[in-house]
Coordinates of C-alpha atoms and ligand atoms in Angstrom, one line a residue:
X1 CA 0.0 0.0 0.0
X2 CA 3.1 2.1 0.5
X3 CA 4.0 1.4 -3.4
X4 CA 4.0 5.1 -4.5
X5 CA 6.4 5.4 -6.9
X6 CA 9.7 7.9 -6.7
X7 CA 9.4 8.5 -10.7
X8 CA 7.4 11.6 -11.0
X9 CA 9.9 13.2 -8.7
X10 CA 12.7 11.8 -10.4
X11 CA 11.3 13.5 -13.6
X12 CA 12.5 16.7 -12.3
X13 CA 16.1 15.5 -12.0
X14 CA 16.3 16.1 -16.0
X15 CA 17.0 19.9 -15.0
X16 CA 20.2 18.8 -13.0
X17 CA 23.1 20.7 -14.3
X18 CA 21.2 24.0 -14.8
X19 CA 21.3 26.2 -12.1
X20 CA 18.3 26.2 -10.2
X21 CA 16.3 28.0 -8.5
X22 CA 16.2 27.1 -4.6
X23 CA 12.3 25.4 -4.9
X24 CA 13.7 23.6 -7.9
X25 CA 16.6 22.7 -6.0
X26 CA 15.4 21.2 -3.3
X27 CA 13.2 19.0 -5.5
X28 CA 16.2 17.7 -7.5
X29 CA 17.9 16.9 -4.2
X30 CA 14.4 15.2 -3.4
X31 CA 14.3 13.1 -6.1
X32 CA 18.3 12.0 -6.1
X33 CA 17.5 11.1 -2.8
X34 CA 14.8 8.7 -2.8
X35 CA 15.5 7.6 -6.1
X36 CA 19.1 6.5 -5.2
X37 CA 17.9 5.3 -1.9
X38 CA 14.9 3.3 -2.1
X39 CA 16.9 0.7 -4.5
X40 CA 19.5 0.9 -2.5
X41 CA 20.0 -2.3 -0.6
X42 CA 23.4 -1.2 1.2
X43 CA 21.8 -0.5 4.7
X44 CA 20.8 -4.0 5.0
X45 CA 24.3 -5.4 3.5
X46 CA 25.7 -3.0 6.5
X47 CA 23.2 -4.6 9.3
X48 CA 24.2 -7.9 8.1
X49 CA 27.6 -7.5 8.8
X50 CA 27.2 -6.1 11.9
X51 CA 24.9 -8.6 13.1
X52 CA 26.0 -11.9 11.6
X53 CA 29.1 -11.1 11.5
X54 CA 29.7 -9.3 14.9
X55 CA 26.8 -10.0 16.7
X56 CA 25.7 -8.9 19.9
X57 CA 27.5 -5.8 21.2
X58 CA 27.0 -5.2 25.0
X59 CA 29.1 -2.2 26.6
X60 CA 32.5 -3.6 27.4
X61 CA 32.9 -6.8 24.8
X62 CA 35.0 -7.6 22.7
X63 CA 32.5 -7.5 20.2
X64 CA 31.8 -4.0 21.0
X65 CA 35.4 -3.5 19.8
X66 CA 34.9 -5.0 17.2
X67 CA 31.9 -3.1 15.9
X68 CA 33.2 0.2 16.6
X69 CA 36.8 -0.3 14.3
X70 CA 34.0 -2.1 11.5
X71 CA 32.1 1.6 11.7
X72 CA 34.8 3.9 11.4
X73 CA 36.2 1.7 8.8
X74 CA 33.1 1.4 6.9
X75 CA 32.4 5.6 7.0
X76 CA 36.1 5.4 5.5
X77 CA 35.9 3.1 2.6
X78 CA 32.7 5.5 2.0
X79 CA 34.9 8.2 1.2
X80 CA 33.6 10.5 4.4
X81 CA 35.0 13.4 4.6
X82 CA 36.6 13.2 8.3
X83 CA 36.2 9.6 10.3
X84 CA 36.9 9.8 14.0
X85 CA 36.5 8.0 17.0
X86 CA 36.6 9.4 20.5
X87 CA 37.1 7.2 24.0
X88 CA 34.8 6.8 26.4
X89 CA 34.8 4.8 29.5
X90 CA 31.8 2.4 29.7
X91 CA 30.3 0.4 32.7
X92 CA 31.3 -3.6 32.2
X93 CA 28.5 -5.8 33.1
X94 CA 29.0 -9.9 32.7
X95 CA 25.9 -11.6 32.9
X96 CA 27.4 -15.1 34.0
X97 CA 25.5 -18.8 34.3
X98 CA 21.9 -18.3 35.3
X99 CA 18.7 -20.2 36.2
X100 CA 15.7 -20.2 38.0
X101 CA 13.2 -22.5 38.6
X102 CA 9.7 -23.6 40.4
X103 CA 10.2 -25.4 43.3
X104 CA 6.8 -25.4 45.2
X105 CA 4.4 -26.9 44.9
X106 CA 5.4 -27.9 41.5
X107 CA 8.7 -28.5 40.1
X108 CA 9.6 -26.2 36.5
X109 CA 12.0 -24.3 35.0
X110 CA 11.7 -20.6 34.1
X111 CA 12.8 -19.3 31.3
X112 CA 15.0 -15.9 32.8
X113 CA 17.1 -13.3 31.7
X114 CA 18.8 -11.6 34.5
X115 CA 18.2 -7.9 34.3
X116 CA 21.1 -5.7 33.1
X117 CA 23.5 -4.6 35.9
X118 CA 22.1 -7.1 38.3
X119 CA 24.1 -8.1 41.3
X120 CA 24.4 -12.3 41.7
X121 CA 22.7 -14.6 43.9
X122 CA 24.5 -15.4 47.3
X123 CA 26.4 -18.5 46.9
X124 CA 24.6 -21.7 46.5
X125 CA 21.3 -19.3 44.9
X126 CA 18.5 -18.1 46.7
X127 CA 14.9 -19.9 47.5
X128 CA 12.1 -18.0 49.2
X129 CA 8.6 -17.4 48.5
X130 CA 7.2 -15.2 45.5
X131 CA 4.7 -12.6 46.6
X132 CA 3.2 -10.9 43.1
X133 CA 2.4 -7.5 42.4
X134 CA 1.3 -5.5 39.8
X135 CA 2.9 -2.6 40.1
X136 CA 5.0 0.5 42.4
X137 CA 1.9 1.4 44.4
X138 CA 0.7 -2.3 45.1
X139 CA 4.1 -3.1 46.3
X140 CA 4.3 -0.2 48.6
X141 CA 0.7 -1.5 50.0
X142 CA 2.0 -4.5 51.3
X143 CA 5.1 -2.9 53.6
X144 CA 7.6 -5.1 55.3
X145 CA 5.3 -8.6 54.4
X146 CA 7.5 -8.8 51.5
X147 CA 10.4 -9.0 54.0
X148 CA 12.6 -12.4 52.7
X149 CA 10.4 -12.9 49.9
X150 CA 11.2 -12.7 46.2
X151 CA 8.3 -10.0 44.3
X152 CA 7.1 -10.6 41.2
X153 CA 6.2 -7.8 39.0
X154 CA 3.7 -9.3 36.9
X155 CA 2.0 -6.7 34.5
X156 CA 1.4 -7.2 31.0
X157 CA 2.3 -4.7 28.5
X158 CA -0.1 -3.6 25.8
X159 CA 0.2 -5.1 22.5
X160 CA -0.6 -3.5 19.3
X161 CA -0.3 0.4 18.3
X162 CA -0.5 2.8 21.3
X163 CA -2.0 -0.4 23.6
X164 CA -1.7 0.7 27.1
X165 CA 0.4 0.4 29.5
X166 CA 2.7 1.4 27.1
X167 CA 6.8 0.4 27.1
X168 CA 6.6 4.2 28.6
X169 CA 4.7 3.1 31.7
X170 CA 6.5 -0.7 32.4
X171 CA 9.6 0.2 31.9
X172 CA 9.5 1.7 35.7
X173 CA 9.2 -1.3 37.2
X174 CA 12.2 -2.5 35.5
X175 CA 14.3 0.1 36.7
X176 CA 12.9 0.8 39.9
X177 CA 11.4 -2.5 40.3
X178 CA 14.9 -3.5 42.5
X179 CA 15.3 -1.2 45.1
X180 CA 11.6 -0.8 46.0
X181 CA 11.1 -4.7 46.8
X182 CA 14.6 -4.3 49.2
X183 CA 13.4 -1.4 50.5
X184 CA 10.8 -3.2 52.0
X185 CA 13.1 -6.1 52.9
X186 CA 12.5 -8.8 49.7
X187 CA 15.5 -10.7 48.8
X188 CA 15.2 -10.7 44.9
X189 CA 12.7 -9.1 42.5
X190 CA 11.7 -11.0 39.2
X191 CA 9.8 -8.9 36.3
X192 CA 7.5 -10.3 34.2
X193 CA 9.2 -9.4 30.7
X194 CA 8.5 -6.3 29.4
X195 CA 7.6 -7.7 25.6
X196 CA 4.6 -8.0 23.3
X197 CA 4.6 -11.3 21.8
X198 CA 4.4 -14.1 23.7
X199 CA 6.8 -17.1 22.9
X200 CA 7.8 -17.8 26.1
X201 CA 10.4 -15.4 25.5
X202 CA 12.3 -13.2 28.6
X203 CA 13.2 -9.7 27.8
X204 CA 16.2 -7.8 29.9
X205 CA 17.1 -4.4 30.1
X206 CA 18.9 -2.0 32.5
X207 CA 17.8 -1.8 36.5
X208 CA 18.6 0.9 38.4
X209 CA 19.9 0.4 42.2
X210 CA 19.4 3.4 44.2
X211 CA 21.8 4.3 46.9
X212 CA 19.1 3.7 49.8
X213 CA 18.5 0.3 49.1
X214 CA 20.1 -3.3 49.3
X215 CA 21.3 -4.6 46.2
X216 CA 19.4 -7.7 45.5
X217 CA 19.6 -9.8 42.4
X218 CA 16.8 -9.2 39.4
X219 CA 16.0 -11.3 36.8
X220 CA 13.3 -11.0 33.9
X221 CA 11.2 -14.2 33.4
X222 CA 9.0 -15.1 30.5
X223 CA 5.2 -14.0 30.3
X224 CA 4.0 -17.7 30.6
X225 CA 6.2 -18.6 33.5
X226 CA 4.7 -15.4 35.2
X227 CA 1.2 -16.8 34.0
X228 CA 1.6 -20.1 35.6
X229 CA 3.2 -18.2 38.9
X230 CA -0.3 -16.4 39.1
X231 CA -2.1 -19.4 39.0
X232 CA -0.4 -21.2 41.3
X233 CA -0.8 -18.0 43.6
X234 CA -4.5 -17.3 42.8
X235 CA -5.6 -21.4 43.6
X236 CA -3.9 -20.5 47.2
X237 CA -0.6 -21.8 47.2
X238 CA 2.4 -21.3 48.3
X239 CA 4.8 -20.4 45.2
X240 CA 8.7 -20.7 46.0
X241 CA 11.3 -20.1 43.4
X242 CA 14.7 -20.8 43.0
X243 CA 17.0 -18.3 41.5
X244 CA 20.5 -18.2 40.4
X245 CA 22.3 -15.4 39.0
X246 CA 26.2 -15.5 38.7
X247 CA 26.5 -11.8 37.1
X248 CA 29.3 -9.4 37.9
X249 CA 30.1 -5.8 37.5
X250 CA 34.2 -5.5 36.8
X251 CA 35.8 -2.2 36.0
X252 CA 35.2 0.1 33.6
X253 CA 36.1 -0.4 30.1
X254 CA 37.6 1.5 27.3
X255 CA 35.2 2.2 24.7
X256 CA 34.5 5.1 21.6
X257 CA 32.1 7.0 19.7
X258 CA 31.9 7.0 16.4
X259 CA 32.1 10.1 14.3
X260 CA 31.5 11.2 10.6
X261 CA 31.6 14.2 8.7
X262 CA 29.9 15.5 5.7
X263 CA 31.4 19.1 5.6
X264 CA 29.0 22.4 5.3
X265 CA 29.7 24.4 2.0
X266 CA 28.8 27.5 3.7
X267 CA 28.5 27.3 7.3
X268 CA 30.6 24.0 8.1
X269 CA 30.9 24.8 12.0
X270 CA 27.0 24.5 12.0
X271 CA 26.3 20.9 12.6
X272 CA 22.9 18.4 12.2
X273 CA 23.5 15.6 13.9
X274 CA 22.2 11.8 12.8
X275 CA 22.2 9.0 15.6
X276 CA 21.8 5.6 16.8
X277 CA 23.8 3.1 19.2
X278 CA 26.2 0.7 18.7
X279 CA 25.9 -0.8 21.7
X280 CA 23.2 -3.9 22.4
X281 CA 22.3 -6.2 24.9
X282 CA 24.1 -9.2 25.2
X283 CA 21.1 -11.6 23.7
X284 CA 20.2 -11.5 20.4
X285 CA 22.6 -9.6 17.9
X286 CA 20.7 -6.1 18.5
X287 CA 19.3 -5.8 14.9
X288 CA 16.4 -3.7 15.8
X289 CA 18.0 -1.9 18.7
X290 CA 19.6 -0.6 17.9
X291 CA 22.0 -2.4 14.7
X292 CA 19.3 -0.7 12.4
X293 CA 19.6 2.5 13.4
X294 CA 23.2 2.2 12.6
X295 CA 22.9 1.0 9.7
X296 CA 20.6 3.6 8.4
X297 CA 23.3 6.4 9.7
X298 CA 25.5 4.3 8.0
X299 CA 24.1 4.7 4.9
X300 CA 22.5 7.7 5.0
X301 CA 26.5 9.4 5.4
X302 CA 27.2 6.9 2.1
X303 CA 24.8 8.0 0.0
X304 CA 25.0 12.0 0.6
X305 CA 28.3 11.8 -0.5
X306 CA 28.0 9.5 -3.1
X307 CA 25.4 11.6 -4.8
X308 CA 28.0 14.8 -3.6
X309 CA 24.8 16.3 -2.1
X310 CA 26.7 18.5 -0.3
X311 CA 24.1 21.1 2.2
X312 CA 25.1 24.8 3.4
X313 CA 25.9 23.3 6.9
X314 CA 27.8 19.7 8.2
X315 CA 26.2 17.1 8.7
X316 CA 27.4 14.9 11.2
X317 CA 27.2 11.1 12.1
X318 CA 27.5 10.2 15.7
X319 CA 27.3 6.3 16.5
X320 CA 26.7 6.2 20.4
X321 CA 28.2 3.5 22.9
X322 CA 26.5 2.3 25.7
X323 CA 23.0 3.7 25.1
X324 CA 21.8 0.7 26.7
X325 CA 23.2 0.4 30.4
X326 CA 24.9 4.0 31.3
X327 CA 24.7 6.4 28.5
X328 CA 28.5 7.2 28.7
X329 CA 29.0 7.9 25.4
X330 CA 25.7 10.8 24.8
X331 CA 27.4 12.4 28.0
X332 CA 30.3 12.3 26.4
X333 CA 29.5 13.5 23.1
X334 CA 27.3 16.4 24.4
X335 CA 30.4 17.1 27.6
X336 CA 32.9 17.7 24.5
X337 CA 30.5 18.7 21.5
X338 CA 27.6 20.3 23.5
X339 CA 29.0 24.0 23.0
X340 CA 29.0 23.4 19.1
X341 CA 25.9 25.1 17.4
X342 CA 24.0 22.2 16.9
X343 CA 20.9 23.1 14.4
X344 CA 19.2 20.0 15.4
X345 CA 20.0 16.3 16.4
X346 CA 18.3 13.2 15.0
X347 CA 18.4 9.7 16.7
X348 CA 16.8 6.8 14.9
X349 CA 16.3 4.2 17.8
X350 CA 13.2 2.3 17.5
X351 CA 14.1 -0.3 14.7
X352 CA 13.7 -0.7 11.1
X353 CA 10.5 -1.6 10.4
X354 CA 8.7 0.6 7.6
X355 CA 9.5 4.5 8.6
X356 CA 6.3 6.9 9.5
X357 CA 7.5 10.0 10.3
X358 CA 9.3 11.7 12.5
X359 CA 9.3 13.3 16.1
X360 CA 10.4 16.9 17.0
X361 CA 10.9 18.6 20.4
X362 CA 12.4 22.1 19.2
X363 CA 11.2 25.6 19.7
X364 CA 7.4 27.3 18.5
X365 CA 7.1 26.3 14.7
X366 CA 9.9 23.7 14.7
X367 CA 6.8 20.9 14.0
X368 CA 5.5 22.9 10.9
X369 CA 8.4 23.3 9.7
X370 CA 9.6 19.5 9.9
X371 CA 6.1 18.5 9.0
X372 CA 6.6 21.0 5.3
X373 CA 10.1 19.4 4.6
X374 CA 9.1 15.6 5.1
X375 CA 6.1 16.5 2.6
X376 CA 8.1 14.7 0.0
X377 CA 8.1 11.2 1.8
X378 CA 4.4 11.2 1.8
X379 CA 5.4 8.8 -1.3
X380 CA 6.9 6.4 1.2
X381 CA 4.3 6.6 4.1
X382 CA 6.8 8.9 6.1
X383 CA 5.1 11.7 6.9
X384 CA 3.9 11.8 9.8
X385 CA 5.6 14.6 12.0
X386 CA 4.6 14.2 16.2
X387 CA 5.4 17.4 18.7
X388 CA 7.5 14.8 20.9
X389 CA 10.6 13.0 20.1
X390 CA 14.6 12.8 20.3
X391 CA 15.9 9.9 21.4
X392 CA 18.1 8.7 24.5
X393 CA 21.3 9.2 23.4
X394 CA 19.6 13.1 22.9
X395 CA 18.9 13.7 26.3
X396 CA 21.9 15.9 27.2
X397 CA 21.8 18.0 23.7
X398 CA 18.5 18.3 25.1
X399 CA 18.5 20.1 28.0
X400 CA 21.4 22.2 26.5
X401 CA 18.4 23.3 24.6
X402 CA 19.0 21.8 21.0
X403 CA 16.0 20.7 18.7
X404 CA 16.0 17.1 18.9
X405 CA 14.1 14.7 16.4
X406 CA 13.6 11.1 15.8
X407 CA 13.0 8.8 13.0
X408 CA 9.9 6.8 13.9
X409 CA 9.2 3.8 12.7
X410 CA 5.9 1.3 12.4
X411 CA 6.5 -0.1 16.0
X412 CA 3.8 -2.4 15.9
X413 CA 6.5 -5.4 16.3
X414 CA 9.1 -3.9 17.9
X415 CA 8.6 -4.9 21.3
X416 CA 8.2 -8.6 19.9
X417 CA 12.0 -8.9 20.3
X418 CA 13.1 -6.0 22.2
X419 CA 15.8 -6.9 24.4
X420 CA 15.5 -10.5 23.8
X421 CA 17.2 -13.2 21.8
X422 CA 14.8 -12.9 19.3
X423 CA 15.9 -9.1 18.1
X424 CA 18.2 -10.7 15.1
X425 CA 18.7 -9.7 11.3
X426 CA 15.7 -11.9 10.2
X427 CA 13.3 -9.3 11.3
X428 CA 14.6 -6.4 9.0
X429 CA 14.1 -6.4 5.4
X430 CA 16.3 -4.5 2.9
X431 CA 13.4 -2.8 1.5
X432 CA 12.1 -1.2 5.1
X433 CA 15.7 -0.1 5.6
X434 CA 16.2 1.3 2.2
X435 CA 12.8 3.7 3.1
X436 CA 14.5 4.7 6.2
X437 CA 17.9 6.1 4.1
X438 CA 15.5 7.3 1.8
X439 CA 13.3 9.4 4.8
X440 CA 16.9 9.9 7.2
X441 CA 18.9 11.3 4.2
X442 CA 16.4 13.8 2.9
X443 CA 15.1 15.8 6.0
X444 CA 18.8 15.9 7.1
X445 CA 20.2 17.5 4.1
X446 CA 16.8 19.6 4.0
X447 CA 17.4 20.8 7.4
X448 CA 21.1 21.1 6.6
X449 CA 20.2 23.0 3.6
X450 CA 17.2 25.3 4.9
X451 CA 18.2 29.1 5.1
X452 CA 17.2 29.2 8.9
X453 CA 17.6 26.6 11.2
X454 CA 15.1 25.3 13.1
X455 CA 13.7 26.9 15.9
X456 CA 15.5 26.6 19.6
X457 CA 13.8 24.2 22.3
X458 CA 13.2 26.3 25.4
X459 CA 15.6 25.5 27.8
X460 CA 15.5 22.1 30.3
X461 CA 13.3 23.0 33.3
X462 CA 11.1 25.6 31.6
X463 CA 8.1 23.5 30.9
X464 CA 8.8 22.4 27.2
X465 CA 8.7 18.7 28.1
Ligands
ZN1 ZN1 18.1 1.3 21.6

């Protein structure tokens, strides 16, 4: 249905050569663009390497390593116009044998993923008895009779467009799941997995200990296994679990962005930046999260300077490290980079299924004006422009007050494999990535190109959130 073809655009690339005036010469950029990219096929050449190839790419592996010299050679052999890489220390996180298991008043194994940055079991594992809540405020309800229990956070997460509760709304219990059970004295916290298919398939993600709390060991189990836990509980029994965790947190490691320039013609200090991380869980090989994202940077930088598209300002590739369990590298970037003008920043980080549109948080008029220059991908079913967007990585351009953006894409299946062994090249087609060059490449050289930049978000703290 998205089958619009590029060719009546592309008709206007027979006055290429001429000079043009600026309307005509945005439309010949338009139609280079997605004419070049939407039978381009490279993206997905890119994500295959970096997935089959490298594979998964936690914060602190080798593989990580590996990834990031791939990159920088990669915007190289591309003929960039400066490739750089700049060290960051990340968090190293080693997730270690693990299991868990029913033991009352039936016998079965769960299927677990301990959570990201979880301590380990005490020697031997632990046992105790699984009280189950749905949520923060539940939990707090029940005070101290949690004390030596495990808690079970067992709440489903919508499925389908926009279902609530949302990834948004879970995603708390994840992170602050930990520290409120051994606040009130549990011994371990378990998570029913933050996912929308279920295949008997456990999710992880980052926890977050806070400084008041106890430490105890977290672990992710599959939606069915926190099913049959809820049955067992709801017929009156007495549910006790097993759980062992061998994880460990060593030192920091040395790690890198990865930069890439396409130089400004006429105002080269004035930067638009395109994003996504190169970092991944440790499951999977981190093809939707975020390998495609990369990939579409990737090729975006590729195919701007293959067609010599060259805008009035920079435009600038960043790949990020550890996104997933620290954000190192976006501090980084925006602790050496953040007093560069930055006209905007773009992060694609939500997989590469079909793109929509895209997200803006930027100053009064900044959503008009994105929503006018991504009229062109109507063709492709991009054109949707939200008032909200940006990306993680973002956060701290952010609240220096840069416009941030984000590539959205159809997320009806993205949480499918999020953060799970599942999330692997399979689920990406060529042409789906191809759209996203295609939609990436044009509103950053249209936003590198536009006479004014876009308008300033209001600063962090003054209510523009
Ligand atoms: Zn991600």
């Amino acid at each position: 249905m998205l089958e619009a073809s590029p060719v009546p655009i592309v008709l206007v690339a027979v006055l290429a050569g001429a000079p043009l005036p600026a309307e005509l010469a945005h439309r010949e950029a338009t139609s280079r663009i997605l004419g070049t990219a939407l039978s381009d096929g490279r993206a997905h050449e890119k994500l295959a390497y970096l997935t089959d190839r490298i594979g998964h790419r936690l914060s602190g592996s080798a593989a990580l390593d590996r990834a990031i010299a791939w990159a920088a050679r990669t915007l190289r052999e591309d003929g960039l116009d400066r490739v750089w890489t700049e060290p960051v220390m990340v968090p190293r996180w080693v997730r270690g044998h693990e299991a868990a298991a029913i033991v009352a008043p039936v016998e079965r194994e769960l299927a677990l993923l301990g959570l990201g940055g979880t301590v380990a079991t005490p020697d031997g594992g632990l046992r105790a008895a699984v009280v189950e809540v749905d949520g923060l405020e539940r939990l707090a309800d029940l005070g101290t009779t949690v004390q030596g229990k495990l808690v079970l956070f067992n709440k489903a997460m919508g499925a389908g467009l926009g279902a609530e509760p949302g990834y948004g709304t879970v995603v708390k219990l994840r992170s602050e799941g930990p520290s409120a059970a051994a606040r009130q004295g549990a011994v371990g916290m378990l998570l029913r997995s933050l996912g929308t298919a279920n295949f008997r398939l456990p999710h992880t993600g980052a926890l977050k200990y806070e400084d008041d709390a106890p430490r105890i060991p977290a672990a992710a189990i599959a939606a069915e296994d926190a099913e049959l836990i809820h049955r067992l509980l709801a017929a009156g029994d007495r549910v006790e679990v097993r759980l062992e965790l061998h994880a460990q947190t060593l030192a920091d490691a040395a790690s890198a962005n990865v930069l890439a320039e396409l130089t400004g013609r006429e105002r080269p200090a004035e930067v638009v930046l395109i994003g996504a991380h190169l970092d991944s869980w440790d499951v999977g090989q981190g093809a939707q999260d975020d390998g495609a994202g990369c990939a579409v940077v990737l090729e975006t930088m590729s195919l701007l300077r293959r067609l010599d598209l060259r805008p009035r300002r920079t435009i600038r590739a960043v790949l990020f490290t550890n996104e997933e369990n620290g954000l190192r590298g976006a501090k980084d970037y925006a602790r050496r980079h953040g007093g560069e003008p930055h006209v905007v920043a773009i992060e694609s980080d939500s997989g590469g299924a079909a793109p929509v549109g895209f997200g803006v948080e930027a100053g009064p008029g900044a959503v008009e004006t994105v929503r006018e220059l991504a009229a062109p991908l109507a063709a492709i079913g991009c054109a949707h422009v939200l008032d909200r967007g940006g990306g993680a990585d973002l956060g701290p351009l952010k609240d220096l007050g840069v416009p941030v953006m984000s590539l959205r894409q159809d997320s009806t299946h993205y949480f499918d494999v999020h953060h799970s062994a599942a999330d692997t090249l399979d689920k990406v087609t060529p042409r789906d990535l191809d759209r996203n060059v295609a939609a990436l490449a044009w509103m950053a050289w249209a936003l590198a190109e536009r006479e004014r930049p876009l308008p300033t978000a209001p600063p962090a703290g003054a209510g523009g959130d």
